[in-house]
mmCIF file of C-alpha atoms in Angstrom:
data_model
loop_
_atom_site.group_PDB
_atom_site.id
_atom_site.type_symbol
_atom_site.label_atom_id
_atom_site.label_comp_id
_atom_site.label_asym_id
_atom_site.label_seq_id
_atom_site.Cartn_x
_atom_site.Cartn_y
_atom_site.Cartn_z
ATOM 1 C CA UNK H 1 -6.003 4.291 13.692
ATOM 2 C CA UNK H 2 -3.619 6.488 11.894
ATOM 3 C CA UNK H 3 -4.812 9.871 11.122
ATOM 4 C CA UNK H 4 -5.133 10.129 6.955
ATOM 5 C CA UNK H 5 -2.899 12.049 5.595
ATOM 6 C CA UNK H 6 -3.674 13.855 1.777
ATOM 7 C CA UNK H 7 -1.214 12.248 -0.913
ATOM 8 C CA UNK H 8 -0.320 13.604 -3.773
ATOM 9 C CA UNK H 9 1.898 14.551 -6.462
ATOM 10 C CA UNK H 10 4.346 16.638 -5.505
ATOM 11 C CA UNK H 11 4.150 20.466 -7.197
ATOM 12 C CA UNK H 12 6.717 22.841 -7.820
ATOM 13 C CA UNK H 13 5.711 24.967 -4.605
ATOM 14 C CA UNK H 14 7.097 21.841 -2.812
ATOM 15 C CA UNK H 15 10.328 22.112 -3.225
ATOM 16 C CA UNK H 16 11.014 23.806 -0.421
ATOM 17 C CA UNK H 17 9.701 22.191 2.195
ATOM 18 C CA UNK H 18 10.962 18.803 0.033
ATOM 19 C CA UNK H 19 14.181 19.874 0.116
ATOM 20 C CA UNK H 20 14.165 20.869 4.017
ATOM 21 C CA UNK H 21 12.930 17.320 4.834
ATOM 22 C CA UNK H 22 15.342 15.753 3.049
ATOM 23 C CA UNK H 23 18.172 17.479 4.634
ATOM 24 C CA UNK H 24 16.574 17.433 8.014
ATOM 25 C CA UNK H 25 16.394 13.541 7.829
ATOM 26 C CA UNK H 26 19.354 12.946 6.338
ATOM 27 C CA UNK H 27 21.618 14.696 8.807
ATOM 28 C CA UNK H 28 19.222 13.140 11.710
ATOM 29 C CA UNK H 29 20.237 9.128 10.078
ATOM 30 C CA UNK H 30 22.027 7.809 12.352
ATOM 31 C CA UNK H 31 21.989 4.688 10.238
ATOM 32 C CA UNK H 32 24.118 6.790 7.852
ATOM 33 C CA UNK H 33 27.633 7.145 8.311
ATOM 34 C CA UNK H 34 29.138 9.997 10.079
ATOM 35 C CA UNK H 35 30.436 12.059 6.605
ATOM 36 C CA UNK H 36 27.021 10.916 5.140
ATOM 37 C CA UNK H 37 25.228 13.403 7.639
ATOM 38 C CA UNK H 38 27.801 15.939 7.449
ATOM 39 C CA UNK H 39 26.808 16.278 4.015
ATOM 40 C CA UNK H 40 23.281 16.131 4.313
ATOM 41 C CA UNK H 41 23.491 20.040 4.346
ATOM 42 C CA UNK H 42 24.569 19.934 0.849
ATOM 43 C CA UNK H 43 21.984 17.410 -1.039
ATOM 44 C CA UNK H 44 20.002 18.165 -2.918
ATOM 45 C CA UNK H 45 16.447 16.655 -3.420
ATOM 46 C CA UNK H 46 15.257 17.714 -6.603
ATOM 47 C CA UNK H 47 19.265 16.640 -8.329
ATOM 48 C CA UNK H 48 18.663 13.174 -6.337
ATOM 49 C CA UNK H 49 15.299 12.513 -7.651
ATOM 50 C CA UNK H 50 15.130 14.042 -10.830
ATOM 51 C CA UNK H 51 13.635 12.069 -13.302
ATOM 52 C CA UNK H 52 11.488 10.057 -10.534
ATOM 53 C CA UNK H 53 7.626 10.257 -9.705
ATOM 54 C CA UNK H 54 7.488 12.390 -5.843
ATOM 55 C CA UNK H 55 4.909 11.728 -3.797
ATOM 56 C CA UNK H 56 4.257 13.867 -0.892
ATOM 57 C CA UNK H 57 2.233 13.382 2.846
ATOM 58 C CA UNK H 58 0.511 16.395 3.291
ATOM 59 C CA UNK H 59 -0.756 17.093 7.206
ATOM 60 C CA UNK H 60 -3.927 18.373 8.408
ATOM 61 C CA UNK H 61 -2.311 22.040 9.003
ATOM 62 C CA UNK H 62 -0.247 22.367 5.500
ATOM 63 C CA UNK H 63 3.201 20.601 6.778
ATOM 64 C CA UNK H 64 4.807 18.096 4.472
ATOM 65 C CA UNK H 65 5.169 14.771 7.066
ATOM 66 C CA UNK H 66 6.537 12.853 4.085
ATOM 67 C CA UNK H 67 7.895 12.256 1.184
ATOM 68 C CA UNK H 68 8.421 9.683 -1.497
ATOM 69 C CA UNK H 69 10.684 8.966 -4.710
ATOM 70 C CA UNK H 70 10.282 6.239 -7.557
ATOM 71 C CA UNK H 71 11.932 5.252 -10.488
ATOM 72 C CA UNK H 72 8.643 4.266 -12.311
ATOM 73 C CA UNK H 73 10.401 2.460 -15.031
ATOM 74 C CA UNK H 74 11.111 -0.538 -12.976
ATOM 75 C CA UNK H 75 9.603 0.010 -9.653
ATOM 76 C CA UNK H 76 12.861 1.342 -7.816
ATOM 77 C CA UNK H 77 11.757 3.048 -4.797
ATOM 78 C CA UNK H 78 14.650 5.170 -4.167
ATOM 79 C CA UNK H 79 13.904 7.662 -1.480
ATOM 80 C CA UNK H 80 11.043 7.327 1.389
ATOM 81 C CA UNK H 81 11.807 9.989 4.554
ATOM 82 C CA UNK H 82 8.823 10.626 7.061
ATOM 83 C CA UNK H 83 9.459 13.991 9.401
ATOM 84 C CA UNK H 84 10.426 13.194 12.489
ATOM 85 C CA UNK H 85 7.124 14.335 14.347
ATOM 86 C CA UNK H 86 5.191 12.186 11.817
ATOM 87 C CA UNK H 87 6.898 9.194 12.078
ATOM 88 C CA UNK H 88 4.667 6.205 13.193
ATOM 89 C CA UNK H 89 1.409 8.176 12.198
ATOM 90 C CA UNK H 90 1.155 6.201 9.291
ATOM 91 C CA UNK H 91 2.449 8.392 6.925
ATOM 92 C CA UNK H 92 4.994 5.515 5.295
ATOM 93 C CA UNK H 93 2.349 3.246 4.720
ATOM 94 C CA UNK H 94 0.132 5.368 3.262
ATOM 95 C CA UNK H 95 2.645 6.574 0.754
ATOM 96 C CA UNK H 96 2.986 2.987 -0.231
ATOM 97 C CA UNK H 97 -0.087 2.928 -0.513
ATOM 98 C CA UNK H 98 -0.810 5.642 -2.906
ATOM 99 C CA UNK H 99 1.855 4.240 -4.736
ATOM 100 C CA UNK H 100 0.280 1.428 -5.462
ATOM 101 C CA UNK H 101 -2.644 3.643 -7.641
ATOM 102 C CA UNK H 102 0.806 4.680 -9.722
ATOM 103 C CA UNK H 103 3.022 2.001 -10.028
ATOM 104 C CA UNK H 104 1.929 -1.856 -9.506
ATOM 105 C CA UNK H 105 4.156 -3.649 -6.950
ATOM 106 C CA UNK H 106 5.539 -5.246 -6.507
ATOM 107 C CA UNK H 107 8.783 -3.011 -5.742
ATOM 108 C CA UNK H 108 12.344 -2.717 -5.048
ATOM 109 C CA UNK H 109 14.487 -0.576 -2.922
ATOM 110 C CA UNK H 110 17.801 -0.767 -1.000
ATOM 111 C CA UNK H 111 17.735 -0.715 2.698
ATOM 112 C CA UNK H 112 21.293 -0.116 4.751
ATOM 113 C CA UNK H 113 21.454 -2.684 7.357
ATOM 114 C CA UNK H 114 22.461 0.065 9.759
ATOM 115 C CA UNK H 115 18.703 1.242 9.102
ATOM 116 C CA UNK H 116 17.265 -1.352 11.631
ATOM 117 C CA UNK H 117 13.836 0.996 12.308
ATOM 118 C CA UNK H 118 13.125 0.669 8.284
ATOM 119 C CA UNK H 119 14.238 -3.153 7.717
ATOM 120 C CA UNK H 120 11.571 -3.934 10.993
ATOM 121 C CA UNK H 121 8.815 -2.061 9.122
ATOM 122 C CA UNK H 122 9.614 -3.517 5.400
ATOM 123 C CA UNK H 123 9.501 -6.872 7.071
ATOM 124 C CA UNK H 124 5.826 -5.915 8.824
ATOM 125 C CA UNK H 125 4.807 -5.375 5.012
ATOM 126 C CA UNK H 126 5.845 -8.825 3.955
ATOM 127 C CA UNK H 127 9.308 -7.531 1.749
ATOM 128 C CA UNK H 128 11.637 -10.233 0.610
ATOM 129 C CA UNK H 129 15.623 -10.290 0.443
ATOM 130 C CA UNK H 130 16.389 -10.411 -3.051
ATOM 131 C CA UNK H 131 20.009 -9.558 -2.733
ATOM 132 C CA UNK H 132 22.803 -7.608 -0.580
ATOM 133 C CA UNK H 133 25.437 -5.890 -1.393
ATOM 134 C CA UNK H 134 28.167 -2.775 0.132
ATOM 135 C CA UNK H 135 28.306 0.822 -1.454
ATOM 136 C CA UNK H 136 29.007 4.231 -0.161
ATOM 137 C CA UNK H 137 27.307 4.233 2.908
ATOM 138 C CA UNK H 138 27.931 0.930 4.099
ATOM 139 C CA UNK H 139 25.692 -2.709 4.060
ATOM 140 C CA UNK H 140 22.696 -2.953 1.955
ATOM 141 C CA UNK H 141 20.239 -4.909 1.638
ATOM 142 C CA UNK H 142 17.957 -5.427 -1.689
ATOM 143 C CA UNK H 143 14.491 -5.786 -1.004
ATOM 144 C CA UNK H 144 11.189 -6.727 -3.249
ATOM 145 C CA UNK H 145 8.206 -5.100 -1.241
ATOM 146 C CA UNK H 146 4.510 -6.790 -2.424
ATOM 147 C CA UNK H 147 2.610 -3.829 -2.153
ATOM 148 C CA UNK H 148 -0.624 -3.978 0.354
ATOM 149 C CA UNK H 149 0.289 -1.474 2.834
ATOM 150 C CA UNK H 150 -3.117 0.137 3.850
ATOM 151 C CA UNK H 151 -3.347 -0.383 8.030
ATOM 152 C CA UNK H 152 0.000 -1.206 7.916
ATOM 153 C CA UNK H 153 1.827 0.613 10.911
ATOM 154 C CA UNK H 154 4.737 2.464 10.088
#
C-alpha cells in the first residue's frame, strides 16, 4: 500500500520548493525535446500556472513529492510532476484524488506521446482519447480522465 501522503493547497511558502520541482522534472523529461529541457532552467512555475488551483504532495519529513495544476474552469489539468524519489509511491494518484474533493471529473489534459510512463498510468485510471494533435514539444494526445483514482498505482 502506498504510504499517504498530506494534500493540500499549495501556500505561498511553497514556491520554492514548487518551483525547484518543476525545473528539476522538467530538465529530467526525457519525453521532452532536447531544447525543452535546456530550458527547463528558465520556467517558471508560478508564470505557468498562474491563475490555476496547485495542489501539493507533502511527505512524511516536510519534502514536496508532488505537485499539481488545474484550470478549474473547465477541468484542464495542466501540470502533474511527482519528484523523482516519489514516483510510484502513490503520490499521482492521490493528487487525483484530492482533486476530485475540488473539481468533479471528469477531466482533461494533454499527454505527449513521447511520455510513454504517463500515457501507461492514465490508461490504468480508465482515461479516454478524445483527440490528438502536434504543438511545441512534439505529439499529443488529448485525454478525458473519469476521476476514481484512490488505490490506483502511479
Amino acid at each position: 500500500m502506498a504510504p499517504p501522503f498530506l494534500i493540500r493547497l499549495a501556500a505561498e511558502a511553497d514556491a520554492p520548493a514548487l518551483q525547484a520541482l518543476y525545473r528539476q522534472c522538467r530538465s529530467e523529461a526525457d519525453w521532452l525535446p532536447p531544447l525543452a529541457r535546456q530550458r527547463a532552467a528558465e520556467a517558471d512555475f508560478a508564470a505557468d500556472s498562474a491563475g490555476e488551483l496547485v495542489l501539493v504532495a507533502v511527505a512524511g519529513d516536510g519534502a514536496v513529492a508532488g505537485l499539481l495544476a488545474v484550470w478549474t474552469a473547465d477541468g484542464f489539468i495542466h501540470h502533474l510532476y511527482v519528484a523523482p524519489q516519489w514516483r510510484r509511491r502513490g503520490v499521482a494518484p492521490q493528487l487525483l484524488a484530492a482533486l476530485a474533493q475540488r473539481v468533479a471529473p471528469p477531466w482533461r489534459l494533454k499527454c505527449l506521446c513521447a511520455n510513454r510512463t504517463a500515457l501507461a498510468f492514465y490508461a490504468r485510471g480508465g482515461s479516454r482519447q478524445l483527440g490528438a494533435g502536434i504543438g511545441g514539444d512534439g505529439a499529443y494526445l488529448e485525454l478525458e480522465l473519469p476521476g476514481g483514482w484512490v488505490g490506483s498505482a502511479g
